[in-house]
XYZ file of C-alpha atoms in Angstrom:
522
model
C 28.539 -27.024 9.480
C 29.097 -23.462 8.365
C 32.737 -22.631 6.073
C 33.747 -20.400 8.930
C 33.710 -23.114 11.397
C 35.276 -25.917 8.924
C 38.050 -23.324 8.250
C 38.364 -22.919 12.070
C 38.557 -26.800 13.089
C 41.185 -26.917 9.899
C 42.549 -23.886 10.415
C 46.301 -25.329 11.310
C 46.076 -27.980 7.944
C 44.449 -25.383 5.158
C 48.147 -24.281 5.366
C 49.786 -27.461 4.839
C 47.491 -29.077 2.237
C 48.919 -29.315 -1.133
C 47.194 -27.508 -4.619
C 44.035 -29.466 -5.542
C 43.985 -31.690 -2.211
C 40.266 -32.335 -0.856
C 40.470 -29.188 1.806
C 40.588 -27.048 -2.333
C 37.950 -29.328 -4.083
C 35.389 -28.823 -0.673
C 36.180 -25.083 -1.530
C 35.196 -25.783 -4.891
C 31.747 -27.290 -4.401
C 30.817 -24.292 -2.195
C 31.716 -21.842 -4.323
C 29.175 -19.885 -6.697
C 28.272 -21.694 -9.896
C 30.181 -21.193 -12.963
C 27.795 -19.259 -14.698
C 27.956 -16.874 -11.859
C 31.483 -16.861 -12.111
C 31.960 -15.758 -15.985
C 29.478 -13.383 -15.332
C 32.123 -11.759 -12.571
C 35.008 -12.497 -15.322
C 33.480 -10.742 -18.069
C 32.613 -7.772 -15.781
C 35.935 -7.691 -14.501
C 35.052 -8.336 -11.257
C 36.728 -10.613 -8.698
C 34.705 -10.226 -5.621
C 30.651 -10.813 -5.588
C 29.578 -8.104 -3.369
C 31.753 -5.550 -5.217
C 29.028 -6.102 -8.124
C 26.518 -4.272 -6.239
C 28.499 -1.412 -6.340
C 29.126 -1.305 -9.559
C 25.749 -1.797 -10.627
C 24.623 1.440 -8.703
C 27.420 3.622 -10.322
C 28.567 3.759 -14.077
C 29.397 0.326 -15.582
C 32.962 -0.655 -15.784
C 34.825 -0.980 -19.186
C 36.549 -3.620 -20.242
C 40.356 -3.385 -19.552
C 41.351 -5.480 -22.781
C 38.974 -3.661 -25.366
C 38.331 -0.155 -23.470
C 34.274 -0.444 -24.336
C 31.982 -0.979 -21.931
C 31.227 -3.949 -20.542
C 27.070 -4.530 -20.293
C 24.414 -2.064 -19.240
C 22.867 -2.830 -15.305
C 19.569 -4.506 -17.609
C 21.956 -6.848 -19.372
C 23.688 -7.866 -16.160
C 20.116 -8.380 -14.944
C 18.976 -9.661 -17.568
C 21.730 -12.494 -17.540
C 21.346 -13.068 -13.919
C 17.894 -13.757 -13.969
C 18.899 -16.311 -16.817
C 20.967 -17.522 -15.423
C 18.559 -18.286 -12.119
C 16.019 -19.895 -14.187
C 18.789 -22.455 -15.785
C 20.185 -23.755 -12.430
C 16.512 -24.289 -11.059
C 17.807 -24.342 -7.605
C 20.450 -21.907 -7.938
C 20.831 -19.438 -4.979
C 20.052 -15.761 -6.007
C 23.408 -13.980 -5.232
C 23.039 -11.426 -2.201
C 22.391 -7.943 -3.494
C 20.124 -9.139 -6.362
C 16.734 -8.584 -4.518
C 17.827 -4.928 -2.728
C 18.706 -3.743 -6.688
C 14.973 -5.039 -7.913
C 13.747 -2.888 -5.109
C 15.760 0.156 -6.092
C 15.075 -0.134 -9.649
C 11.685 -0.428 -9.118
C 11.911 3.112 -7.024
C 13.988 4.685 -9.970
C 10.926 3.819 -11.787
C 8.939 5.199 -9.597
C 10.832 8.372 -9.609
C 11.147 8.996 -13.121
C 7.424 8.649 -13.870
C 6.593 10.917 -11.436
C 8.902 13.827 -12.903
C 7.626 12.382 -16.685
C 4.420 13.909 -15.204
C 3.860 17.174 -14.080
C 0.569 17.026 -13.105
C 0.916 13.709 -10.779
C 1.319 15.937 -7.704
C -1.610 18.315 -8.439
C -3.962 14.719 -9.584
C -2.563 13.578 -5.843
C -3.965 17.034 -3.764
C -7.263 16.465 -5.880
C -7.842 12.961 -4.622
C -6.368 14.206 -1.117
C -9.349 16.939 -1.087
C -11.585 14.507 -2.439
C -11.114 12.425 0.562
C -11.456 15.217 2.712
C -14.538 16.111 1.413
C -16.370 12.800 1.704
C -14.915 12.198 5.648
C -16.528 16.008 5.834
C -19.641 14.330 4.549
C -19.697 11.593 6.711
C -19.360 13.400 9.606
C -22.242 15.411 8.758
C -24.164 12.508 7.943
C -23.613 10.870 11.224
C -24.469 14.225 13.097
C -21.091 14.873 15.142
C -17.319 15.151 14.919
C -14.816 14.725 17.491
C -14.134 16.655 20.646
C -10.995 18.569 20.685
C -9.938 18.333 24.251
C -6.816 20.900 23.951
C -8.711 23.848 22.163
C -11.718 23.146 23.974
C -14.100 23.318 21.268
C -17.074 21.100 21.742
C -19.885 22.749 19.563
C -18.846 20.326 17.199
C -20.682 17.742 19.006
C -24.304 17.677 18.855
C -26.072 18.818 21.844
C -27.527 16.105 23.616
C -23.931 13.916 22.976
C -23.531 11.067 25.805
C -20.275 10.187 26.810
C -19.451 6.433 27.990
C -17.305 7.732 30.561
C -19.580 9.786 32.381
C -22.777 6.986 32.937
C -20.546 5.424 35.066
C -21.069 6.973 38.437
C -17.656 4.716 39.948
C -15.635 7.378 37.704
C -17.264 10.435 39.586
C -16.772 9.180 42.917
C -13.075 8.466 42.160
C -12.861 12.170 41.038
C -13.824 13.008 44.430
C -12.556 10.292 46.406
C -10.082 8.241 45.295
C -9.660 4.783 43.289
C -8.842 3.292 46.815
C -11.782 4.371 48.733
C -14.415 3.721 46.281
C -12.931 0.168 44.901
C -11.769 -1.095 48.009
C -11.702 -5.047 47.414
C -13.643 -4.968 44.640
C -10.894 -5.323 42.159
C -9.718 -8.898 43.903
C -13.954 -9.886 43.599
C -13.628 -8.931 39.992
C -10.747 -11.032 38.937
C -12.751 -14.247 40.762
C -16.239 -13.628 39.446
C -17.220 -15.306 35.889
C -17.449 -13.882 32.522
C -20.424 -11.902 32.200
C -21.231 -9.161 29.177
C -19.976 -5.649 30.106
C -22.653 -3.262 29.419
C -22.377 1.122 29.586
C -25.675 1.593 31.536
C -24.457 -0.588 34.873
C -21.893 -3.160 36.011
C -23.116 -6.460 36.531
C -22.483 -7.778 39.870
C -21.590 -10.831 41.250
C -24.494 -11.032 43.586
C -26.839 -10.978 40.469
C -28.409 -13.899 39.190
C -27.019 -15.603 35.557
C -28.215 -13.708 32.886
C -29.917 -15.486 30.307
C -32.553 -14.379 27.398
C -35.489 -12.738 28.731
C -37.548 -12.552 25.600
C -37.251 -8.502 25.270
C -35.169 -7.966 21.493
C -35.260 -4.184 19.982
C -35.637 -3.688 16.293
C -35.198 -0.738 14.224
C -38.254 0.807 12.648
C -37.237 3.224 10.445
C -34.457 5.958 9.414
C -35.786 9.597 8.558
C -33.022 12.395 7.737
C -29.753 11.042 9.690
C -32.396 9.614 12.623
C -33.186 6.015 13.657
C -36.556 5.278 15.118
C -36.027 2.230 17.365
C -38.765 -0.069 19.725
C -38.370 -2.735 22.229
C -40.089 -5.871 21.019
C -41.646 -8.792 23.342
C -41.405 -12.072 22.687
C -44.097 -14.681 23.374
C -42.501 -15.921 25.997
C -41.754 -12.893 27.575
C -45.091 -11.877 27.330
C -46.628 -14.193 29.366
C -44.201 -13.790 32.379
C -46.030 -10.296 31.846
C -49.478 -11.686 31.965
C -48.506 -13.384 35.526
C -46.824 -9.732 36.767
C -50.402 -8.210 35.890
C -52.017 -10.696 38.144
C -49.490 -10.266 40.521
C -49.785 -6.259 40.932
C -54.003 -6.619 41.366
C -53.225 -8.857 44.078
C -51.628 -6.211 45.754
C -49.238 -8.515 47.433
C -45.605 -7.876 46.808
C -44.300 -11.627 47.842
C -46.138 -12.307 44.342
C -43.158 -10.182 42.455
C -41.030 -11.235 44.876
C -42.326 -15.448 43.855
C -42.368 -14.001 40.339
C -38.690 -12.779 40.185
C -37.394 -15.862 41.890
C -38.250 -17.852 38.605
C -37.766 -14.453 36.183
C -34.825 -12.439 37.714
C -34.472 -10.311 34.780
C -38.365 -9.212 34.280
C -37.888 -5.232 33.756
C -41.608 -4.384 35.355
C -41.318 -6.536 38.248
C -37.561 -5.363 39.322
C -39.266 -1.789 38.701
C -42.113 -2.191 40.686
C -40.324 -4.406 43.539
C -37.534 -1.495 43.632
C -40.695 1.232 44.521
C -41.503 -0.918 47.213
C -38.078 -1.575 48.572
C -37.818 2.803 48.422
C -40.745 2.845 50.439
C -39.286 0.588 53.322
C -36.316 2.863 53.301
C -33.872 -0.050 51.559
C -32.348 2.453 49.088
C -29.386 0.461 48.427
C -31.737 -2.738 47.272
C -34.269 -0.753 45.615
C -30.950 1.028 43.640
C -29.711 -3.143 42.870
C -33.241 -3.567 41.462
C -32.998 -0.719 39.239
C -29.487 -1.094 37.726
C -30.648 -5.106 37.075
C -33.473 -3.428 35.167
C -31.422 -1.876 33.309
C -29.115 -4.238 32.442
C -32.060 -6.666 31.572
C -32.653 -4.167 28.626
C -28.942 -3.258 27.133
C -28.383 -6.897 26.646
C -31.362 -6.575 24.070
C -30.508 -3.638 22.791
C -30.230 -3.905 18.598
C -26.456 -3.709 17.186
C -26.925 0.118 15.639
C -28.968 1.348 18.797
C -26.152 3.807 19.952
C -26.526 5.624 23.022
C -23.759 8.718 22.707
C -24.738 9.729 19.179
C -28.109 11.579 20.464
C -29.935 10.628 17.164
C -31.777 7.285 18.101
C -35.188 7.499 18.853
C -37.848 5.680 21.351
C -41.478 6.597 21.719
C -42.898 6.701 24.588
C -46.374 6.015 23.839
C -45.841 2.383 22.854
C -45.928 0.685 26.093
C -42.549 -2.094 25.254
C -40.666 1.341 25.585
C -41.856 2.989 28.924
C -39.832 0.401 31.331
C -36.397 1.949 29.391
C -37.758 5.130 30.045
C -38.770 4.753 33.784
C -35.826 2.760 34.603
C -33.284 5.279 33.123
C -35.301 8.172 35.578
C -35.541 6.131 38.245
C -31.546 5.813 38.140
C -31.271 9.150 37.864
C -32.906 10.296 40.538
C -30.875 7.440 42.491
C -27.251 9.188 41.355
C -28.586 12.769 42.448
C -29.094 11.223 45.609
C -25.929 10.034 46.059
C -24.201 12.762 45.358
C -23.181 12.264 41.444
C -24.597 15.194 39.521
C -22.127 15.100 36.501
C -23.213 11.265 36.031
C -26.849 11.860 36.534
C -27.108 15.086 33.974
C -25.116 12.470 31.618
C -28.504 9.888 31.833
C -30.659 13.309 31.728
C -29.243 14.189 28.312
C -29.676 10.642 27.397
C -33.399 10.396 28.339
C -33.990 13.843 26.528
C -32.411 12.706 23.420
C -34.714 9.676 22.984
C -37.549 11.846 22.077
C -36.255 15.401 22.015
C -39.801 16.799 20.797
C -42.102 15.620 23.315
C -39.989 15.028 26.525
C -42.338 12.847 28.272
C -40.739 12.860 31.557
C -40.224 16.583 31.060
C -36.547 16.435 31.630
C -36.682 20.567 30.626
C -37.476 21.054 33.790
C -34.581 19.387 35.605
C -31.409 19.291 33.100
C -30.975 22.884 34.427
C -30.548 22.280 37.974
C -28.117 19.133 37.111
C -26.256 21.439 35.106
C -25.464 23.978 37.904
C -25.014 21.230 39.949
C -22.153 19.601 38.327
C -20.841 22.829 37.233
C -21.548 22.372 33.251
C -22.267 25.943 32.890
C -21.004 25.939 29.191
C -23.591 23.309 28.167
C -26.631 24.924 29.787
C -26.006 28.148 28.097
C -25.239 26.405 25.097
C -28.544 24.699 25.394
C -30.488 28.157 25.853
C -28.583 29.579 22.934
C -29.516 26.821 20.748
C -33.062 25.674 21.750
C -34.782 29.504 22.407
C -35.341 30.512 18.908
C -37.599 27.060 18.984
C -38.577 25.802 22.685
C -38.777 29.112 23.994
C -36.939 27.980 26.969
C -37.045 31.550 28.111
C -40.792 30.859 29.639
C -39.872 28.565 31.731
C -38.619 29.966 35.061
C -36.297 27.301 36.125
C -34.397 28.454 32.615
C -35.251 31.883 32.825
C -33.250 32.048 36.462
C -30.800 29.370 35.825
C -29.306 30.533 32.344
C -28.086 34.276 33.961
C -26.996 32.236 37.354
C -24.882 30.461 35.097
C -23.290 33.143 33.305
C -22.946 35.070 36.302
C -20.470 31.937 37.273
C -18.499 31.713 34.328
C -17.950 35.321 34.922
C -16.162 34.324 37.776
C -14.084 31.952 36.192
C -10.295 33.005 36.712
C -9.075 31.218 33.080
C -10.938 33.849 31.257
C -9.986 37.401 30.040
C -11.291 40.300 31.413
C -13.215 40.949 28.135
C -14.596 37.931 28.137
C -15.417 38.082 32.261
C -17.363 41.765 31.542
C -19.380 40.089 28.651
C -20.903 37.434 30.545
C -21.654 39.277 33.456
C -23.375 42.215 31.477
C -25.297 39.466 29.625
C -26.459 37.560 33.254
C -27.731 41.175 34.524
C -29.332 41.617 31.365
C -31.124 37.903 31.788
C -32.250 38.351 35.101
C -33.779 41.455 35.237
C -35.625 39.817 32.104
C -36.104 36.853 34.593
C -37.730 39.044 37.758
C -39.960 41.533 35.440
C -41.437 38.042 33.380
C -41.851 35.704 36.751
C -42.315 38.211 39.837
C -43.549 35.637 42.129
C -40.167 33.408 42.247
C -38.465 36.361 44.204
C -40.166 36.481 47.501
C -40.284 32.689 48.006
C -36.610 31.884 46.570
C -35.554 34.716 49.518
C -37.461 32.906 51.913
C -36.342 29.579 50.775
C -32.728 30.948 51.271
C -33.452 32.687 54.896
C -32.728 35.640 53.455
C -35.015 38.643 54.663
C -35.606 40.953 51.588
C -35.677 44.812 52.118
C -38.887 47.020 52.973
C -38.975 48.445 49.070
C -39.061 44.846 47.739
C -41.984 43.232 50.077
C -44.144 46.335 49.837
C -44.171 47.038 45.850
C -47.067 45.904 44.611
C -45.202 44.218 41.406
C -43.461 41.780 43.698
C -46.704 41.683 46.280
C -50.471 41.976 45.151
C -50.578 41.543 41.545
C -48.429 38.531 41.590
C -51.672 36.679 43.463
C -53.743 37.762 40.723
C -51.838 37.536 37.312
C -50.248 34.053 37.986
C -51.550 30.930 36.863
C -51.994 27.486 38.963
C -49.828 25.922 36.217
C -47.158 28.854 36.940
C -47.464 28.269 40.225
C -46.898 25.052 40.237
C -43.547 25.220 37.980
C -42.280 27.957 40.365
C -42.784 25.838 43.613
C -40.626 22.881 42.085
C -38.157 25.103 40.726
C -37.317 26.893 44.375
C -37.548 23.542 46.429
C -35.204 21.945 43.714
C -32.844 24.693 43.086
C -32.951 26.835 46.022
C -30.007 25.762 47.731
C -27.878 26.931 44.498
C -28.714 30.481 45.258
C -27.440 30.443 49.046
C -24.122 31.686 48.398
C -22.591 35.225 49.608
C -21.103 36.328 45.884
C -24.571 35.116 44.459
C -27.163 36.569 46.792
C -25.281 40.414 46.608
C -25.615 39.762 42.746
C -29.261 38.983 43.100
C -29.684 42.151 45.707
C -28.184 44.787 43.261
C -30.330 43.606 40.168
C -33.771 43.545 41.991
C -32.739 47.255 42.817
C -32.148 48.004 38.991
C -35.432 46.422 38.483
C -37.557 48.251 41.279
C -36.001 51.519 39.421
C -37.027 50.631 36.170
C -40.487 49.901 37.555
C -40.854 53.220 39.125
C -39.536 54.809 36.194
C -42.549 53.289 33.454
C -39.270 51.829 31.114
C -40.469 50.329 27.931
C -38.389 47.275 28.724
C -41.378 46.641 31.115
C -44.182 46.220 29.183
C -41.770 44.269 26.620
C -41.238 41.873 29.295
C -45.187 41.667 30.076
C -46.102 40.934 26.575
C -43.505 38.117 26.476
């Protein structure tokens, strides 16, 4: 029981109890010990706590003698003497707070002892800053700033996590509600399973277990890490029997196969082509995203898929089901109407082999990009890649790049300067554009239902020679860029933009400008 209490129960007796009765000696055994107690006697002290404050000021002197009494280290000192003696003695309350603020005074007076501590500290301050600079070189990106909006920072193919999930577009347009719907209540009931970036596993899936497909990293040249998906024996054989399967030309076979290899990434491929044929979209789309989870569950620890400086090639045959089933979703999220999410897996499938693009994303990252209304990154990409790729020999860049700039030109969060730049610079582009690839404009018109003027079907730039200076290959690019991208072009603001630059162009045809034969050399 506590002293307050006892005194509280006793309260009415302490009164009545005589000098040296047992209520005084209790008092006596719970008072400090006796060393404690000279200690407050010779520092002229009668209460405990009032020691504290004397230690922090000047020490007291002596009322008999008039010197003073002992310095705060010899009252220390003493205490701590006195601690180890009794063994078990309490430490008096104060004691540990004046350690601490000793320690600080310390502190403190080294630091003004030297000068030069502050300027040593901003050395090793820039240091740091220095080698986080380096790292973040090293690694190839820094941080988006969202509130300055400053995202050349970033390299250019850089994935974000939140955009390969095409849930988080379709709330954007239509509400957590109405694209969730029960699912959250299914969630909470189904078991664990391992959340992956690529997909969401679903409950109507099979159990996952190890299919035999493991990645390993090859090799690291200059900041870049050359991956390749390995197969196991095991795995290997269920590829053997898919082989045998796909010369039978019988698709129960993958169908039998799956049913005792659910996770085989060639026969959910090929079984999803079949199910797009039969007009099943939304199985042949299950098919794919199991495909693709199949393959991030043996994807290797450093295998990153936002920094845009891991590597797959193409040519070695373990790789091409990644590569297939990442296109095959994307054309899958294009056709269900989530163009920000689907340029997001277009950037990824360009940045596994930048150099090469096998599935020649080049000539669709464009139309995604007007699509979802990334205008900054396209033109950033055209900036950054001409000197290079030569992106301006393309048409579907060569058309897209001023289209773009002729939107942000629009934008109303932009200064007028800034407005009357782009614009100048998208006239400038596709006049470039027309002179360099003559035989988009007369199809994109007609694609568009627009009927172009007398001057412009009857000039032989836009008419005859077109036939005979343009390629098959040429041809060919043109006739996928207008059916893909034709439907961009079918607005008011856009087609009056396009009418008053083909009439700068038909006058500096007639006129035998320089800027012409530039343009033909090109």
């Amino acid at each position: 029981m506590s002293r307050r209490a006892l005194r509280r129960l006793r309260g009415d007796q302490r009164g009545q109890e005589e000098p040296g009765g047992p209520l005084e000696v209790e008092e006596e055994l719970r008072s400090p010990e006796p060393r404690s107690l000279r200690l407050l006697e010779e520092r002229g002290v009668s209460n405990l706590f009032q020691l504290i404050t004397d230690l922090d000021g000047d020490p007291p002197s002596d009322p008999d003698t008039g010197q003073v009494a002992h310095s705060k280290e010899n009252a220390e000192e003493e205490l701590e003497n006195d601690g180890k003696a009794a063994g078990t003695q309490e430490i008096p309350p104060g004691k540990t707070k004046k350690k601490k603020k000793k320690k600080k005074g310390k502190k403190l007076a080294n630091a003004d002892s030297l000068p030069d501590a502050g300027i040593d500290d901003a050395d090793e301050l820039g240091d740091i800053d220095r080698i986080l600079d380096h790292i973040e070189n090293s690694n190839g990106f820094t941080y988006h700033n969202q509130i300055s909006g400053i995202s050349d920072t970033r390299p250019l193919l850089y994935v974000e996590h939140r955009n390969l999930s095409a849930e988080t577009e379709l709330k954007k347009y239509f509400g957590s509600r109405a694209v969730m719907g029960d699912q959250r209540q299914r969630q909470r009931q189904r078991p664990h399973q391992r959340s992956t970036w690529l997909t969401s596993p679903k409950n109507t899936w099979p159990r996952y277990s190890k299919t035999g497909i493991t990645m390993s990293l090859l090799e690291t040249r200059r900041g870049v890490q050359y991956f390749t998906f390995e197969h196991q024996r095991d795995y290997q054989q269920v590829q053997f029997k898919f082989l045998d399967a796909v010369e039978s030309m019988d698709p129960n076979n993958i169908v039998l196969l799956l049913q005792m290899n659910p996770y085989h990434v060639d026969s959910l491929l090929q079984l999803s082509d079949v199910c797009r044929q039969q007009e099943d979209q939304e199985m042949a789309r299950d098919l794919i995203e199991r495909a693709l989870y199949s393959l991030e569950c043996g994807f290797h620890p450093v295998f990153s898929l936002t920094s845009g400086t891991c590597r797959l090639d193409y040519c070695r045959p373990e790789n091409r089901g990644f590569y297939l089933a990442l296109f095959k979703h994307l054309y899958f999220l294009e056709k269900r109407g989530c163009p920000r999410t689907a340029l997001e897996f277009c950037k990824l499938i360009l940045s596994l082999d930048p150099e090469n693009d096998p599935l020649c994303m080049l000539l669709l990252i464009d139309f995604l990009s007007l699509r979802s209304r990334e205008y900054s990154f396209l033109i950033r990409m055209f900036d950054e890649w001409e000197t290079h790729r030569n992106l301006s020999q393309l048409p579907n860049f060569a058309f897209s790049v001023p289209l773009a700039l002729f939107h942000v030109g629009q934008l109303d969060d932009l200064s007028e300067e800034e407005k009357r730049t782009s614009t100048d610079r998208a006239n400038s582009l596709i006049r470039q554009a027309l002179i360099m690839f003559p035989g988009v404009l007369l199809p994109l018109l007609d694609s568009c239902g627009v009927q172009p003027d007398a001057d412009v079907t009857n000039h032989k730039y836009f008419g005859e020679m077109v036939k005979s200076r343009q390629t098959a290959a040429l041809t060919q690019l043109i006739s996928l860029y207008i059916e893909r991208s034709h439907s961009l072009w079918k607005e008011a603001a856009v087609i009056s933009w396009l009418e008053t630059n083909v009439h700068e162009v038909l006058h500096l045809l007639n006129s035998d400008n320089p800027f012409i034969q530039e343009c033909e050399q090109r």
